[in-house]
GROMACS .gro file of C-alpha atoms in nm:
model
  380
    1UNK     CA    1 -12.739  -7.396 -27.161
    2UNK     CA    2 -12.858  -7.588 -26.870
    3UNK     CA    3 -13.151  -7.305 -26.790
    4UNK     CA    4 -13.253  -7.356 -27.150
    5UNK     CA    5 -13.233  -7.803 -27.120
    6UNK     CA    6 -13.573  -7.935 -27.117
    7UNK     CA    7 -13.655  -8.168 -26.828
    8UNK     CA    8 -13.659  -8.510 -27.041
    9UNK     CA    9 -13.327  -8.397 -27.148
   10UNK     CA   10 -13.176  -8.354 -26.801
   11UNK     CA   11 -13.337  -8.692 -26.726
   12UNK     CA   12 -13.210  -8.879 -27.017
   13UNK     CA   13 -12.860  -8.702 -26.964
   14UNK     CA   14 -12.874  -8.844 -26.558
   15UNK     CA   15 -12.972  -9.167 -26.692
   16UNK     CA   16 -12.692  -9.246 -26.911
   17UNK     CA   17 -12.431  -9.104 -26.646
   18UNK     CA   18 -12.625  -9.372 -26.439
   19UNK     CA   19 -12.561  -9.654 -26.693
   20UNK     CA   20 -12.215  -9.550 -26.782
   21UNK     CA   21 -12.142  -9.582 -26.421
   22UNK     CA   22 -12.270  -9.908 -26.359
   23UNK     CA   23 -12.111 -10.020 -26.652
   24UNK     CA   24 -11.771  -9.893 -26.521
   25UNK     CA   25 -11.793 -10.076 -26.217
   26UNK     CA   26 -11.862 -10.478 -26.421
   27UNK     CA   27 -12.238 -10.485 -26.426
   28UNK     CA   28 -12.551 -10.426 -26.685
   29UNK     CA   29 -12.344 -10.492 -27.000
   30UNK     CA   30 -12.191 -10.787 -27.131
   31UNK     CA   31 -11.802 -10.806 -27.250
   32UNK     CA   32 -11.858 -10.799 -27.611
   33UNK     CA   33 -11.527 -10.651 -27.718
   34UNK     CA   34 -11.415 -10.590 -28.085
   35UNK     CA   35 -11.118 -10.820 -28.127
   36UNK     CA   36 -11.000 -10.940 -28.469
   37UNK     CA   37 -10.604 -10.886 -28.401
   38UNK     CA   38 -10.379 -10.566 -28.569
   39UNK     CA   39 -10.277 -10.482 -28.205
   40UNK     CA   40 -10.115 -10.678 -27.887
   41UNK     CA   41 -10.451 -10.682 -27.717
   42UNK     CA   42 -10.630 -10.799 -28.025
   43UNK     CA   43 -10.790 -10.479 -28.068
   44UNK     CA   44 -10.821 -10.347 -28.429
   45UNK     CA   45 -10.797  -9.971 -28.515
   46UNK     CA   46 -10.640  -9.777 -28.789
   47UNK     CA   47 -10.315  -9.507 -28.702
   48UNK     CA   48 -10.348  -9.215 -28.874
   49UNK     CA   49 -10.183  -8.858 -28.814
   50UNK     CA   50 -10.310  -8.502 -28.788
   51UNK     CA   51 -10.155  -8.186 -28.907
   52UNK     CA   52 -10.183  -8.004 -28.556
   53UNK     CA   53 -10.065  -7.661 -28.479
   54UNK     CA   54  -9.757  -7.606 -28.267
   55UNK     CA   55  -9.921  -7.304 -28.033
   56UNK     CA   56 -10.298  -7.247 -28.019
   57UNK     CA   57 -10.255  -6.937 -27.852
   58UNK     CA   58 -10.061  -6.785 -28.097
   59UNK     CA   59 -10.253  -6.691 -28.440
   60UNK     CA   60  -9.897  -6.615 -28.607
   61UNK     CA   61  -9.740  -6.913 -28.525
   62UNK     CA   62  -9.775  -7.091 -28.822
   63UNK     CA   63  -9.576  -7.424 -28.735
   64UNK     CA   64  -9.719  -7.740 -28.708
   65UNK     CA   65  -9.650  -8.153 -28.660
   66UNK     CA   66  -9.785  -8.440 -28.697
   67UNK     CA   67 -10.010  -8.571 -28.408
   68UNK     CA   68 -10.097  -8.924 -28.384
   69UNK     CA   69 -10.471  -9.092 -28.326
   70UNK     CA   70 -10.565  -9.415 -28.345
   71UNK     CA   71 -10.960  -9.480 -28.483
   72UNK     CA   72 -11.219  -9.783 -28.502
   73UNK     CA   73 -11.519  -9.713 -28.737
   74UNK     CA   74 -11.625 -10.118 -28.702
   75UNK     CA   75 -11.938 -10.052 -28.589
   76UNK     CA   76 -12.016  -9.620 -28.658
   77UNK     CA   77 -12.277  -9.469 -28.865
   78UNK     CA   78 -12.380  -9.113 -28.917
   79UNK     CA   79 -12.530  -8.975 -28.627
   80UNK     CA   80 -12.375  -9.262 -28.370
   81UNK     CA   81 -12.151  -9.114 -28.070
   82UNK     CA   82 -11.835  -9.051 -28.135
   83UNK     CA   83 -11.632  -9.189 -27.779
   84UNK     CA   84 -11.287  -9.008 -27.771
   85UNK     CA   85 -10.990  -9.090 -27.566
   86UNK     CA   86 -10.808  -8.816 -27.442
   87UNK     CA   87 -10.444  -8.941 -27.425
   88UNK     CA   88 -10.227  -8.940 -27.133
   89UNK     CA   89  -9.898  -8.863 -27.075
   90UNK     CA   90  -9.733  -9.175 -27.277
   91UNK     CA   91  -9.788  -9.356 -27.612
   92UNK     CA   92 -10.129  -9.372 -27.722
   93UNK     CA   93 -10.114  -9.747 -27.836
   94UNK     CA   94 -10.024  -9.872 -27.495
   95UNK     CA   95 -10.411  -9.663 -27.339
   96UNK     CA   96 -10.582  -9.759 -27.663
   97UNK     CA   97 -10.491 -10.135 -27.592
   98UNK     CA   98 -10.567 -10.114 -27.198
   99UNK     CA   99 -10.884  -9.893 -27.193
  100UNK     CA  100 -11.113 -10.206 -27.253
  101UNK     CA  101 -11.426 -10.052 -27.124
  102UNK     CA  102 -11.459  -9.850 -27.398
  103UNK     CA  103 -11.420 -10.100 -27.647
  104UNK     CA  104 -11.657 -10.344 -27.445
  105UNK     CA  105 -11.944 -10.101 -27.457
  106UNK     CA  106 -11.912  -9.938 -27.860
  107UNK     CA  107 -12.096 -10.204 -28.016
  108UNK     CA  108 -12.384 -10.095 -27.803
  109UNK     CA  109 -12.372  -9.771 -27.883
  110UNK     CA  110 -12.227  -9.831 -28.195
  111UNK     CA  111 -11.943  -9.593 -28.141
  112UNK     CA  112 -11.709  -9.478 -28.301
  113UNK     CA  113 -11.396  -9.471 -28.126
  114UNK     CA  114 -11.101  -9.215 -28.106
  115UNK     CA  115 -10.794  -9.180 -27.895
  116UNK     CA  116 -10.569  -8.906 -27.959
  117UNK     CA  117 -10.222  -8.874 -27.833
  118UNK     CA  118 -10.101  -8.623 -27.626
  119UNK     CA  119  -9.846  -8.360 -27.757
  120UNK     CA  120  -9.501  -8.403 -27.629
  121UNK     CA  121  -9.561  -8.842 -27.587
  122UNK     CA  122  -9.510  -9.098 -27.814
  123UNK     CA  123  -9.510  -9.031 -28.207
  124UNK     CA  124  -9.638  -8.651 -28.139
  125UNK     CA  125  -9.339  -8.464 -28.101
  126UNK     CA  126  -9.374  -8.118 -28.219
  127UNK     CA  127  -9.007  -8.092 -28.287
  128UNK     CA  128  -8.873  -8.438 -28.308
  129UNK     CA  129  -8.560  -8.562 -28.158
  130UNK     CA  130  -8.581  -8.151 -28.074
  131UNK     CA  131  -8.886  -8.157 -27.829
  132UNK     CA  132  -8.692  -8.211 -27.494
  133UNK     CA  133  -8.422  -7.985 -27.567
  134UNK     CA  134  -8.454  -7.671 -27.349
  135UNK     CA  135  -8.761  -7.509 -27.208
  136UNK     CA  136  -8.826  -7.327 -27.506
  137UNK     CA  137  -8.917  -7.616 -27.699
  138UNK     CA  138  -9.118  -7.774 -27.427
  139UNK     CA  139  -9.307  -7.459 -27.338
  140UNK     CA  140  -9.569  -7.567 -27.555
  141UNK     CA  141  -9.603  -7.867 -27.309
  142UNK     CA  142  -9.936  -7.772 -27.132
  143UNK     CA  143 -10.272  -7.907 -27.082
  144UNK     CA  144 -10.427  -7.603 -27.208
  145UNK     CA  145 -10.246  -7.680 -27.586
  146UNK     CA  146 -10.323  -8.053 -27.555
  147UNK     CA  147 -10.719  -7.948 -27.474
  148UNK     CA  148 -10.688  -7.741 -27.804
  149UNK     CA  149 -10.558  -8.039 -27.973
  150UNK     CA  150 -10.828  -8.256 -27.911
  151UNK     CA  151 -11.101  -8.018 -27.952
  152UNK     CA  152 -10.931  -7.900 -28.315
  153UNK     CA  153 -10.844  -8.246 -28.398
  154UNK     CA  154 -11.240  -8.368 -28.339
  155UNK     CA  155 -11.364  -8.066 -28.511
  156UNK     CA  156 -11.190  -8.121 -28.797
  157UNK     CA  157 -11.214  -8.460 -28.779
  158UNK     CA  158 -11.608  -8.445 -28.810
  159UNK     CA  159 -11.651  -8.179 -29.039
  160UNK     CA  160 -11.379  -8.240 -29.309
  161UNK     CA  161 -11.336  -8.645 -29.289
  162UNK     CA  162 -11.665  -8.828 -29.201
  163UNK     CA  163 -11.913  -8.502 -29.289
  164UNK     CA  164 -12.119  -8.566 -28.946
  165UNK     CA  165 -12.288  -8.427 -28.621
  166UNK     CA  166 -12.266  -8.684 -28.437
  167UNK     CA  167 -12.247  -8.621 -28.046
  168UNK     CA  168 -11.898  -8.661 -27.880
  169UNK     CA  169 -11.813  -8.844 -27.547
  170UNK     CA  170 -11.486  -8.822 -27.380
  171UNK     CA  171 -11.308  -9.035 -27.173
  172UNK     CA  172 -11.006  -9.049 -27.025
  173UNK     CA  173 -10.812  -9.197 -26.656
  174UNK     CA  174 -10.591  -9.050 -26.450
  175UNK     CA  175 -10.421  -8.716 -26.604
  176UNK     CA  176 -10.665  -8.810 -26.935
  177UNK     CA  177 -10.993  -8.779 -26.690
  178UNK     CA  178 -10.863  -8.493 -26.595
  179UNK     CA  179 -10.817  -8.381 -26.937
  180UNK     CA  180 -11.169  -8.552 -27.046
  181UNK     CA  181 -11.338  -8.268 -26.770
  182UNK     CA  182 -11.223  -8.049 -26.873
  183UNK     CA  183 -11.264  -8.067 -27.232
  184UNK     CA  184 -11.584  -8.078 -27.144
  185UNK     CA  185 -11.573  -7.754 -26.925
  186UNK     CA  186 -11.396  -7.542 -27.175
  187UNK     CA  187 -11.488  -7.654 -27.525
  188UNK     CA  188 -11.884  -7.763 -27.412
  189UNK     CA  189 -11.943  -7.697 -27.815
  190UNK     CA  190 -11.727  -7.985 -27.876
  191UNK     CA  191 -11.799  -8.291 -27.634
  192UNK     CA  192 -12.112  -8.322 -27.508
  193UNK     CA  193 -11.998  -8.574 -27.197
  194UNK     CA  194 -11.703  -8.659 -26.993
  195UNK     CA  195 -11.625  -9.001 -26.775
  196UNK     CA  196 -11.337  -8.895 -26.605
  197UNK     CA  197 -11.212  -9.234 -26.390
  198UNK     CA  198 -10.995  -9.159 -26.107
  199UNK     CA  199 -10.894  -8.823 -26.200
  200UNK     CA  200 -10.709  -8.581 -25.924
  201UNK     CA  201 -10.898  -8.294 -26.015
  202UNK     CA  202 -10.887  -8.112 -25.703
  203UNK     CA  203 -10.527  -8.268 -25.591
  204UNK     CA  204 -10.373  -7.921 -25.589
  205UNK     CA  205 -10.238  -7.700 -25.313
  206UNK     CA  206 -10.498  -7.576 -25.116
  207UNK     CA  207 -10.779  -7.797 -25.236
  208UNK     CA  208 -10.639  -8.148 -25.082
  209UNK     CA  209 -10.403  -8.251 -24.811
  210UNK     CA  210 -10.065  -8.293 -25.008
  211UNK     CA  211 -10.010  -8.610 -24.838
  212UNK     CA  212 -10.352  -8.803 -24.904
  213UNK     CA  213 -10.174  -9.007 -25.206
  214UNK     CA  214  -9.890  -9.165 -24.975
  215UNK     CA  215 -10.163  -9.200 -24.660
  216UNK     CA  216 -10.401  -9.394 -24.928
  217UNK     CA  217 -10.137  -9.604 -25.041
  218UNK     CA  218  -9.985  -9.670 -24.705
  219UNK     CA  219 -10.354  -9.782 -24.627
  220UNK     CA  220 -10.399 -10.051 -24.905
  221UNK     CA  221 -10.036 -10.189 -24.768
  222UNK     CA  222 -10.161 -10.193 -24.419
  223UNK     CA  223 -10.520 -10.385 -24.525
  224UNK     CA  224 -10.323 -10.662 -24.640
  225UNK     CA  225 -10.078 -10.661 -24.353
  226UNK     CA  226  -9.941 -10.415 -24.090
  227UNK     CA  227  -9.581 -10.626 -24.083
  228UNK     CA  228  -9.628 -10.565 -24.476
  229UNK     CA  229  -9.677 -10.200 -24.370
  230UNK     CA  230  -9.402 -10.150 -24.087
  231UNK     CA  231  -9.118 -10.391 -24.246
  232UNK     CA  232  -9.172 -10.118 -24.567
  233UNK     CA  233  -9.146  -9.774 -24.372
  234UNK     CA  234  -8.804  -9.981 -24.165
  235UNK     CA  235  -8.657 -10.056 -24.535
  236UNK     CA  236  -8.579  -9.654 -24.586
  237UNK     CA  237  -8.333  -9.680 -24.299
  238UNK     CA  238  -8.213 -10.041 -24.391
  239UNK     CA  239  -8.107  -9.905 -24.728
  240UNK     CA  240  -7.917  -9.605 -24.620
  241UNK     CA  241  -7.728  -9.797 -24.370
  242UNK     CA  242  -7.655 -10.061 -24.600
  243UNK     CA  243  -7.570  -9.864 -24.883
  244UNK     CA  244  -7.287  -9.732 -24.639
  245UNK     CA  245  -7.133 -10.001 -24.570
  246UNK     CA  246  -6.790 -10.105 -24.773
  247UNK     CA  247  -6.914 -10.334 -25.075
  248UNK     CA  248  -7.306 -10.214 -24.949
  249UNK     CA  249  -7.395 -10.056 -25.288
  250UNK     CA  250  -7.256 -10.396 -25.468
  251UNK     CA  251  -7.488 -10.624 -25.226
  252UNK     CA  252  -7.777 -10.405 -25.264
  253UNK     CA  253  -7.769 -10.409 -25.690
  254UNK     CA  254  -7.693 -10.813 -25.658
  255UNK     CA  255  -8.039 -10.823 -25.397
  256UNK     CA  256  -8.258 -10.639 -25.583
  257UNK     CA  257  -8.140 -10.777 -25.979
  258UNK     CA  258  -8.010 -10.468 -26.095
  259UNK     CA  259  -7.935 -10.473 -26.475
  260UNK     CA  260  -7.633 -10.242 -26.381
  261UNK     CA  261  -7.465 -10.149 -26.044
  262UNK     CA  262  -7.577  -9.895 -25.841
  263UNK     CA  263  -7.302  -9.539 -25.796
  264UNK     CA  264  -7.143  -9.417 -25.516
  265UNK     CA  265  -7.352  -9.117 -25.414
  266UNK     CA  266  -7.653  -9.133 -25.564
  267UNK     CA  267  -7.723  -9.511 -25.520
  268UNK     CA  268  -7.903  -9.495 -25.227
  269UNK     CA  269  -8.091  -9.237 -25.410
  270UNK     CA  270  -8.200  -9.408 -25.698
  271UNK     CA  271  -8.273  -9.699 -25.535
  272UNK     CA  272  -8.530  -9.585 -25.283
  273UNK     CA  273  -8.657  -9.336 -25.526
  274UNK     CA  274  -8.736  -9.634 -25.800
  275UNK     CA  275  -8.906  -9.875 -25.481
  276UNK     CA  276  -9.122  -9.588 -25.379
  277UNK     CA  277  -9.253  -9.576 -25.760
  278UNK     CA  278  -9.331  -9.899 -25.741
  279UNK     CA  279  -9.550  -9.946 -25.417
  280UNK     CA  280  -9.741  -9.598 -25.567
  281UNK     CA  281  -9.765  -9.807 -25.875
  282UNK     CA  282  -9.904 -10.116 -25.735
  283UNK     CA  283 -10.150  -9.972 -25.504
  284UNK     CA  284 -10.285  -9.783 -25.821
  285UNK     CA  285 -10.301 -10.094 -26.038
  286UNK     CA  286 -10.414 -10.293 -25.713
  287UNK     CA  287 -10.740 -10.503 -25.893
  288UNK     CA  288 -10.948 -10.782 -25.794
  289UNK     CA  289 -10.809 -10.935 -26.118
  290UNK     CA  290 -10.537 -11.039 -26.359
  291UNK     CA  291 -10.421 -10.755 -26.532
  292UNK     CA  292 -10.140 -10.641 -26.775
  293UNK     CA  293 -10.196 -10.231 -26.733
  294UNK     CA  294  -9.825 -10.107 -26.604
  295UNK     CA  295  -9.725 -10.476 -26.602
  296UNK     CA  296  -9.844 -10.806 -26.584
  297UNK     CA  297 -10.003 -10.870 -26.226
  298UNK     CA  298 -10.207 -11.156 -26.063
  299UNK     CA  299 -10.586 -11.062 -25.908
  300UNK     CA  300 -10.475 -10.804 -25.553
  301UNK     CA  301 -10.125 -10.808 -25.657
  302UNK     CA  302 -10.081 -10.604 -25.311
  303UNK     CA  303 -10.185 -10.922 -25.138
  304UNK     CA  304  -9.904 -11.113 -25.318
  305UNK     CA  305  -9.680 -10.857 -25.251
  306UNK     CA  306  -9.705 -10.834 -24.918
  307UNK     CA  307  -9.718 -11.182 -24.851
  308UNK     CA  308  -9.306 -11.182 -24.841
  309UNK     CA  309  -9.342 -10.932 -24.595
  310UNK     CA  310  -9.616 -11.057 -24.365
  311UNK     CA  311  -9.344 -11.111 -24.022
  312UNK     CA  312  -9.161 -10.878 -23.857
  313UNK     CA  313  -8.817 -10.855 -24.007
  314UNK     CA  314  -8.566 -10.714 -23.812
  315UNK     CA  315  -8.239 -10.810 -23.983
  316UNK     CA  316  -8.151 -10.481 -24.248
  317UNK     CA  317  -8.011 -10.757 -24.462
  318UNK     CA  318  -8.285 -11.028 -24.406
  319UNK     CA  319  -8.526 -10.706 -24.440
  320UNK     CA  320  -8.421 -10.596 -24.777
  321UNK     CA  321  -8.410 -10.951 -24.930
  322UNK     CA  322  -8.740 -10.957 -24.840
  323UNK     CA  323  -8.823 -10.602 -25.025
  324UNK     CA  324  -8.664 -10.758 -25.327
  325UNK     CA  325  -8.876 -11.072 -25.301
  326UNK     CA  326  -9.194 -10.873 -25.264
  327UNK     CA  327  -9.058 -10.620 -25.565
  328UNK     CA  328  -9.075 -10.902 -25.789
  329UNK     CA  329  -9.488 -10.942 -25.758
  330UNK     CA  330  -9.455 -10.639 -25.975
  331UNK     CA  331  -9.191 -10.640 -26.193
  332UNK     CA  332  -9.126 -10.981 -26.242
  333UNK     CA  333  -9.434 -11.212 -26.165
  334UNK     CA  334  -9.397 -11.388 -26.487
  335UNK     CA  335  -9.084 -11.481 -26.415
  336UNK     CA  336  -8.919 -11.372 -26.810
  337UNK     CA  337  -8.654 -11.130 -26.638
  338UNK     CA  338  -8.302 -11.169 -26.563
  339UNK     CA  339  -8.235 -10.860 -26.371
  340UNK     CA  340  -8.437 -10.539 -26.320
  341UNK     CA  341  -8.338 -10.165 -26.490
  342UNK     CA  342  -8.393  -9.885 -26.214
  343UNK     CA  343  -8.267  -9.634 -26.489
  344UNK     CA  344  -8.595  -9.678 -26.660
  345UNK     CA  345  -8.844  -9.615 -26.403
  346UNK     CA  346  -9.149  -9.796 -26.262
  347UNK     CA  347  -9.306  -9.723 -26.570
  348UNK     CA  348  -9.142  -9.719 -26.862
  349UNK     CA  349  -9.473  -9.729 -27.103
  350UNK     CA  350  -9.554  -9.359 -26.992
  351UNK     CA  351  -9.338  -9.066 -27.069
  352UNK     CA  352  -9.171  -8.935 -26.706
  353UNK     CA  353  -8.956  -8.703 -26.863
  354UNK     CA  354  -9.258  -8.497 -27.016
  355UNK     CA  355  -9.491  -8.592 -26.729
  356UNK     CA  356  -9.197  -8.416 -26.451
  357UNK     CA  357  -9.187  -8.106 -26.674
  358UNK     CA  358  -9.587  -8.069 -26.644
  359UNK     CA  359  -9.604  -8.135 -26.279
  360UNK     CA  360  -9.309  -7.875 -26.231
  361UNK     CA  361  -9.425  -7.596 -26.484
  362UNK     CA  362  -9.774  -7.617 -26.505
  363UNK     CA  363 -10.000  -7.856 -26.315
  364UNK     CA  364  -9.842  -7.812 -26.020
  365UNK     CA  365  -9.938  -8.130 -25.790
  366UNK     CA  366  -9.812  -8.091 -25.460
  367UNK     CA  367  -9.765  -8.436 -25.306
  368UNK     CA  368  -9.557  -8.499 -24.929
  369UNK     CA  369  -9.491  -8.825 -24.828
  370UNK     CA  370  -9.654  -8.995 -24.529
  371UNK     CA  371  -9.764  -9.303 -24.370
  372UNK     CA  372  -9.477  -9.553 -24.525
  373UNK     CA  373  -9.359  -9.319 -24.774
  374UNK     CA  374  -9.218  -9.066 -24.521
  375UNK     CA  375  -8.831  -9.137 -24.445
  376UNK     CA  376  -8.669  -8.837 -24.570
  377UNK     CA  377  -8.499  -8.978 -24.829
  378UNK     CA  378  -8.737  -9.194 -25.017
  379UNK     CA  379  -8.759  -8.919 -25.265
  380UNK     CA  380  -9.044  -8.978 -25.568
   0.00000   0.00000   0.00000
């Protein structure tokens, strides 16, 4: 294919990877996003559903569900790109409303634009209340399925509902950039492009140090303060010898706002594990401004953060009132919260139970903690 490209072609392919860039990073194009309500962000799109089959790589498995997608046709005609979404591991309305670069730059291009919801997340269950059963109804958990999705999905999609040719873009962040490359790398028939933002390709055993995430995260803590960064790697310790002490468990789910009280045994546990989730959250949603993406955050919410933790603490009890004050940059900075769950995760918009199961069975990210992160028992 790329023997056979002509030269403008190659060009005029580099440019627009140039532009889309740029674009991606604030500059060249104006916001002109589509907003005329039908969504929380004021984004407008129709839901419609799919009849997708249950295993590609099966040509006698006749079973199928319904898969979710969410589309926009405002400004499309025949022949226009089509930019798809390929959906993460949560609900596809929570990505369609937060992936605002897409939607700033389709009335350029008038685009038409498709997310698609990954199998196993939100409304696309293959076997309903069924899907997390056992293993053998989540073995059809994969990327390799969810890459057949999409590409059927847009096939379909262009040949049976809007009759057209037009050239396909993908985009995705995260898992979905992953996803987005390689759509592109193993159905090249289908999408003609990928923009894959911040996607760990190559964060797999043997191509990446298994503990660049934590020393990258520990990093953005430490630019904003070393106390910030020392008084959080002394908190692992705090906890555990807190949590030991008679009534210690009680004090530490009144500090830290727990909806419900934190159990002998696996307290300390659960506790560390759901603080660690939350500085790997904020140091990924750590932008130069406001944002409601995992929750709503002020402009270098790390900044704010660590702004309660800017001293040296040396007081375990002093030192994890202080956690707790810094916790709520994240979860409570609007100040509409009475007391915190730690049952539901750092993120309850995306779908951790699927999301484990990948990581475990098939994607296989190896990640060991370091820099902050690396008291034994912080867990993930």
């Amino acid at each position: 294919f790329w023997r056979n490209m002509a030269a403008v072609e190659w060009v005029s392919i580099l440019f627009h990877v140039l532009l889309l860039s740029t674009a991606a990073s604030g500059g060249l194009w104006r916001r002109q996003p589509y907003r005329t309500g039908g969504s929380p962000s004021g984004y407008n799109y129709e839901t419609r559903y799919f009849t997708q089959k249950v295993d590609h790589l099966n040509a006698g498995d006749e079973r199928t569900f319904q898969q979710r997608y969410l589309i926009n046709t405002e400004h499309w005609h025949d022949g226009a790109p089509i930019f798809l979404y390929t959906g993460n591991e949560g609900d596809i309305t929570w990505f369609c409303n937060n992936t605002g670069f897409m939607w700033d730059i389709a009335p350029k291009y008038q685009a038409m634009l498709l997310f698609i919801e990954h199998r196993y997340y939100g409304d696309s269950l293959p076997f309903g209340n069924d899907s997390y059963k056992d293993v053998t109804h989540l073995q059809y958990l994969t990327s390799e399925q969810a890459l057949a999705d999409f590409a059927v999905l847009v096939t379909e999609l262009k040949k049976s509902i809007f009759k057209t040719s037009s050239p396909v873009v993908a985009f995705g962040g995260s898992y979905g950039g992953m996803l987005a490359a390689w759509l592109r790398m193993k159905y090249p028939h289908v999408v003609e492009g990928a923009l894959a933002a911040s996607a760990p390709i190559w964060y797999f055993s043997g191509l990446t140090p298994c503990n660049s995430a934590f020393v990258t995260i520990t990093r953005d803590f430490e630019g904003a303060s070393t106390h910030c960064r020392d008084n959080i790697r002394r908190s692992w310790k705090a906890i555990e010898v807190v949590g030991s002490k008679g009534g210690g468990l009680e004090w530490l789910s009144e500090t830290f706002r727990l909806c419900q009280p934190l159990h002998t045994g696996s307290g300390v546990e659960t506790l560390t594990s759901w603080i660690q989730d939350t500085w790997f959250n904020l140091a990924m949603v750590d932008y130069p401004y406001p944002a409601n993406f995992l929750e709503p955050l002020p402009a270098w919410p790390i900044n704010k953060t660590c702004a309660a933790l800017s001293y040296e603490i040396d007081d375990d009890y002093k030192l994890l009132e202080a956690i707790s004050s810094a916790m709520m940059v994240y979860y409570n900075y609007t100040g509409d919260k009475h007391c915190l769950n730690v049952s539901q995760g750092a993120t309850p918009s995306l779908g951790s139970q699927g999301w484990q199961f990948q990581v475990s069975s098939t994607l296989m990210e190896v990640m060991q903690y370091a820099g902050f992160n690396s008291y034994p028992h912080a867990g993930l």
